mmCIF file of C-alpha atoms in Angstrom:
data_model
loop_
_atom_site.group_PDB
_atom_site.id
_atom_site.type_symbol
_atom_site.label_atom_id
_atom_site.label_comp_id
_atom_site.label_asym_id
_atom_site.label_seq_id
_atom_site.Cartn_x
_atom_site.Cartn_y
_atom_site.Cartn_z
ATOM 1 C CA UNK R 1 34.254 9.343 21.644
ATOM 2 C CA UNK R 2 33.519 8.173 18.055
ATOM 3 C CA UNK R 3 31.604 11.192 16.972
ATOM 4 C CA UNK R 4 34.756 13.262 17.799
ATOM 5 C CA UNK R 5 37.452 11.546 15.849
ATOM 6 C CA UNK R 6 38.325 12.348 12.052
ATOM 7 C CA UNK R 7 36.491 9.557 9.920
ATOM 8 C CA UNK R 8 38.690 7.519 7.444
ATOM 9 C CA UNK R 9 37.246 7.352 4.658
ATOM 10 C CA UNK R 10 35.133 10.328 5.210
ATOM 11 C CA UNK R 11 32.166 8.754 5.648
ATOM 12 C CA UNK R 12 29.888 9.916 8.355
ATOM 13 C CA UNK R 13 27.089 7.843 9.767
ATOM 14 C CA UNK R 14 23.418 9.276 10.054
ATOM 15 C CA UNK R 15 20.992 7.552 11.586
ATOM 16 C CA UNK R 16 17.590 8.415 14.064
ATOM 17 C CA UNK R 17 17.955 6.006 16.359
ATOM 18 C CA UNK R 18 15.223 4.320 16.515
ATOM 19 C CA UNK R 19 14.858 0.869 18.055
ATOM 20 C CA UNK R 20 16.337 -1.626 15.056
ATOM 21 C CA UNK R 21 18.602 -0.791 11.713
ATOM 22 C CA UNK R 22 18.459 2.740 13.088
ATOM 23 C CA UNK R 23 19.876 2.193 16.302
ATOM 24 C CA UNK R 24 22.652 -0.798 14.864
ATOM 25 C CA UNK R 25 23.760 2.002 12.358
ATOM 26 C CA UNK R 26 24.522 4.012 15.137
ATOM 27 C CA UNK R 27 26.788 1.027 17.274
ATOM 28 C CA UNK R 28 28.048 -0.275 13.715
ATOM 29 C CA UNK R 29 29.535 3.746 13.464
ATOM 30 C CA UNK R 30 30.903 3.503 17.766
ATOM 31 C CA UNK R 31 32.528 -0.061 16.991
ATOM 32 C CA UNK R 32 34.060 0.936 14.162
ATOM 33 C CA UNK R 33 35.056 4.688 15.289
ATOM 34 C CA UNK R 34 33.477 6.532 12.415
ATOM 35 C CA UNK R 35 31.654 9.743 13.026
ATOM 36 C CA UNK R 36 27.883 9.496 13.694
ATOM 37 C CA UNK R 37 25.486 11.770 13.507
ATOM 38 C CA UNK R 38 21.796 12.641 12.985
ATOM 39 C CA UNK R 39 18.344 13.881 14.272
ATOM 40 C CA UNK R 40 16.081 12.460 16.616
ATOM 41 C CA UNK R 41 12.784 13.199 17.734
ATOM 42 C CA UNK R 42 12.288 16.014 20.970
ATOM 43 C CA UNK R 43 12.620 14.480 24.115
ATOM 44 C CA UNK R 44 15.003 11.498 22.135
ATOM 45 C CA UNK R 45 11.849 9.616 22.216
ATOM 46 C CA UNK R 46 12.464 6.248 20.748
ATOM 47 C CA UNK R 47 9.826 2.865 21.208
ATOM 48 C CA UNK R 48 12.590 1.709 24.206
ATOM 49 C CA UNK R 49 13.667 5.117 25.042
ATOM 50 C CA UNK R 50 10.110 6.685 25.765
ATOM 51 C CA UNK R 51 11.280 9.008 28.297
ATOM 52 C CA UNK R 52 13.556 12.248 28.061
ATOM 53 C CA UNK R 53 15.845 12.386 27.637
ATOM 54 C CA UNK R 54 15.828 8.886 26.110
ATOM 55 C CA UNK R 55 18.340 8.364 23.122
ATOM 56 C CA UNK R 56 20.201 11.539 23.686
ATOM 57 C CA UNK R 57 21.758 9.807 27.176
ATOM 58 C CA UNK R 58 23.631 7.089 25.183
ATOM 59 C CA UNK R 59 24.126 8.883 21.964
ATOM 60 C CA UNK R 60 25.031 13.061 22.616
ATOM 61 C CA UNK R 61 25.978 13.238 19.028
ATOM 62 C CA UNK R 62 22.308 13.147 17.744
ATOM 63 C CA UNK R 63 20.285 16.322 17.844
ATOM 64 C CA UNK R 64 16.462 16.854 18.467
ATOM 65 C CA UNK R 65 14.581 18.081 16.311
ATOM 66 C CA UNK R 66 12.022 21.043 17.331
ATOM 67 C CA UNK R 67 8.817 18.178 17.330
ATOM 68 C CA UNK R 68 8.354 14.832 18.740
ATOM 69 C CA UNK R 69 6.940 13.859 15.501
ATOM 70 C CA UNK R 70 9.593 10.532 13.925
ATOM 71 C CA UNK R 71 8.649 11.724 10.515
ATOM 72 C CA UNK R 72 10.191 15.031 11.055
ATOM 73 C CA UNK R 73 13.280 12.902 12.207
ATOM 74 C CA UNK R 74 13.159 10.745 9.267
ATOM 75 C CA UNK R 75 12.843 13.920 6.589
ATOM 76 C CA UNK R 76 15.628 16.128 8.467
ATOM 77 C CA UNK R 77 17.915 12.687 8.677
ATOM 78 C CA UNK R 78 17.330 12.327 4.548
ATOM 79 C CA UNK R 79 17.415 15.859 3.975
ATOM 80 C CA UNK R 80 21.129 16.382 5.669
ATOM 81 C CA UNK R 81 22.641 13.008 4.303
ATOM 82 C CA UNK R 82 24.317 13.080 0.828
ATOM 83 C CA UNK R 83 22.041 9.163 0.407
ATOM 84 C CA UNK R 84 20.051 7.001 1.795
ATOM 85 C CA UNK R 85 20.440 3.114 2.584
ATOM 86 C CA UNK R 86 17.863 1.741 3.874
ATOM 87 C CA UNK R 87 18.060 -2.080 5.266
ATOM 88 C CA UNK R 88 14.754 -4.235 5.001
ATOM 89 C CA UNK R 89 14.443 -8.320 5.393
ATOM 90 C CA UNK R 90 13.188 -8.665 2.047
ATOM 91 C CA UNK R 91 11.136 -7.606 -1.080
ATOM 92 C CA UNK R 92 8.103 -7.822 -0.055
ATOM 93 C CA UNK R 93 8.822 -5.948 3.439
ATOM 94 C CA UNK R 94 6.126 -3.306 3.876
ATOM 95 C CA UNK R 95 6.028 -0.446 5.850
ATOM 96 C CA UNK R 96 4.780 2.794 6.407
ATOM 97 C CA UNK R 97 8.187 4.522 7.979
ATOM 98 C CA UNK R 98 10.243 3.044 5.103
ATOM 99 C CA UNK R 99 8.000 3.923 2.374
ATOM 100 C CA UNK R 100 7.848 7.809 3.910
ATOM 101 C CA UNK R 101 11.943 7.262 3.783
ATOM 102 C CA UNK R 102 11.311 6.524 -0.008
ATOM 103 C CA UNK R 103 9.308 9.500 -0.156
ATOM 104 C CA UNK R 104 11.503 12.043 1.407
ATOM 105 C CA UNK R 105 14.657 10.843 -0.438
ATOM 106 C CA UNK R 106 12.686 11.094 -3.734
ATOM 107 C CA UNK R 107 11.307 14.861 -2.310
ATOM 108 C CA UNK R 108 14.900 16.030 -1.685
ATOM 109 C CA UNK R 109 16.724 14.504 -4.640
ATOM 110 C CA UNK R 110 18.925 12.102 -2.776
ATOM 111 C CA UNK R 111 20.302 8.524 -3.982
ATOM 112 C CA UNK R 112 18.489 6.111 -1.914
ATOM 113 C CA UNK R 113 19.590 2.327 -2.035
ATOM 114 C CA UNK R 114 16.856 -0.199 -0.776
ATOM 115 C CA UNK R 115 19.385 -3.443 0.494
ATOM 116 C CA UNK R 116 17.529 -6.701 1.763
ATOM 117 C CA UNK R 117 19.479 -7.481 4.225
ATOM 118 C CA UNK R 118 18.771 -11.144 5.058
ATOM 119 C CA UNK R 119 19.998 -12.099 1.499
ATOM 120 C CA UNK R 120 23.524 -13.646 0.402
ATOM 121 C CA UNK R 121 24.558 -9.987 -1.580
ATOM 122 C CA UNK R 122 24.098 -7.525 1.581
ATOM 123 C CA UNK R 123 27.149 -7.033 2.723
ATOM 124 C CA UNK R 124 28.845 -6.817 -0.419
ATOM 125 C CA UNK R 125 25.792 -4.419 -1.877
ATOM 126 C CA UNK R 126 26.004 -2.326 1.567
ATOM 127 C CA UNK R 127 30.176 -1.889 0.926
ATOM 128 C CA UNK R 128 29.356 -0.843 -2.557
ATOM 129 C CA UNK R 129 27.377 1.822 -1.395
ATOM 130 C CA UNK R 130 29.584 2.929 1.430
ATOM 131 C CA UNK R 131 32.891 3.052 -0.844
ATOM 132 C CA UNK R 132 31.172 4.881 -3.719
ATOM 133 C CA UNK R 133 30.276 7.450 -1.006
ATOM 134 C CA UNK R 134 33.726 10.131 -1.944
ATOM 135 C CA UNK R 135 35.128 13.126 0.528
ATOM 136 C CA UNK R 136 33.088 14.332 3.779
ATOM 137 C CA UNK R 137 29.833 12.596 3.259
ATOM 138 C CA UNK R 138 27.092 11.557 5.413
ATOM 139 C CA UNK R 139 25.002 8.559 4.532
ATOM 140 C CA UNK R 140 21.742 8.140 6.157
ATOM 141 C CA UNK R 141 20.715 4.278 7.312
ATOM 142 C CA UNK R 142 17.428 3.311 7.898
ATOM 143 C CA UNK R 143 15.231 0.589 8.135
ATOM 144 C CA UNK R 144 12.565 -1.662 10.491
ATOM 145 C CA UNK R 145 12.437 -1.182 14.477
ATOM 146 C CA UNK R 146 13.495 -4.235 16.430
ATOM 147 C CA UNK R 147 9.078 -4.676 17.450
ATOM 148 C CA UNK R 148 8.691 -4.738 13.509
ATOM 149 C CA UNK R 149 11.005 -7.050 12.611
ATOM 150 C CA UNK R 150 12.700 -9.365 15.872
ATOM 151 C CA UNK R 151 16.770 -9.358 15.057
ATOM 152 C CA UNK R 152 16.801 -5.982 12.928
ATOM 153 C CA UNK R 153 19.141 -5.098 15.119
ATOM 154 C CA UNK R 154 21.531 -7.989 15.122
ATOM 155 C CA UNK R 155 21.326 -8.688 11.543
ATOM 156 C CA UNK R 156 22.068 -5.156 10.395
ATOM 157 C CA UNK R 157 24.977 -4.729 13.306
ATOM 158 C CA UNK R 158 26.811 -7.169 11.972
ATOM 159 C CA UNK R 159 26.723 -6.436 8.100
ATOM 160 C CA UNK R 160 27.398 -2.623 8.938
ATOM 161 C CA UNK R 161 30.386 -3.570 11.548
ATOM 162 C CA UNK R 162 31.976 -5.920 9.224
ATOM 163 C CA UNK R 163 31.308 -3.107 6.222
ATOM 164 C CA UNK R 164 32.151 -0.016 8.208
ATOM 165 C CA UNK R 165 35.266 -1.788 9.735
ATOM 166 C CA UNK R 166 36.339 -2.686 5.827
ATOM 167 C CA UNK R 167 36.190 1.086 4.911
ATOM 168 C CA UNK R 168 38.815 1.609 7.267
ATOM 169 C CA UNK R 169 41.346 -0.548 5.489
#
């Protein structure tokens, strides 16, 4: 399994799992056998996982946290990363989960890097920030579920596949 294997690079993928960027973070970090990692709400609740033990049954390397509350997901995930990268469509993308991602990266003094990931620069902004990640490090990727933005998820799987798979030469 991914999330058992030594991580060239030493980059380790954190993510919540939620429905989305989240959960392509996650199969970006499987496909490309780095280490993932990262909290999830209790019960592994997630919008297409509703049920326990929902996201823990395809991903065993994420935790639960204590509450069923996402924000206490998204804090703990920000918290325990070294930065933050959080995908959106575009600039004037609004919402309430990202700007609380904003909030707790400012909160715990971690880099956070905002990366619209529908323009031309993504993938090489998204390497830069993965390769100036140095040693053991854990970067936390965030950004819209799949019912707030259709093709989150494809989008971002791609452009974290093809970056992930460059970090390992």
């Amino acid at each position: 399994m991914a999330n058992e294997t030594s991580t060239p690079h030493g980059v380790r993928i954190r993510s919540g799992g939620q429905s989305g960027a989240d959960r392509a973070a996650l199969d970006a970090a499987i496909l490309t056998g780095h280490i993932y990692e990262g909290w999830c709400p209790k019960g592994g609740w997630a919008e297409d996982f509703p049920d326990p033990p929902g996201l823990l049954k395809k991903y065993p390397g994420l935790r639960e946290t204590p509450s069923a509350s996402p924000s206490e997901r998204t804090a703990w995930n920000v918290r325990d990363s070294s930065a933050t990268m959080i995908l959106v469509p575009g600039p004037k993308y609004v919402s309430p989960g990202t700007d609380f991602t904003i909030a707790c990266a400012r909160r715990y003094a971690r880099p956070c890097h905002v990366i619209h990931y529908l323009k031309d620069s993504a993938p090489a902004r998204i390497r830069a920030v993965l390769s100036g990640l140095g040693g053991d490090q854990s970067i936390n990727i965030a950004g819209p579920r799949e019912s707030e933005h259709p093709g989150a998820y494809e989008r971002c799987l791609a452009l974290l596949s093809e970056a992930l798979g460059a970090l390992r030469g």
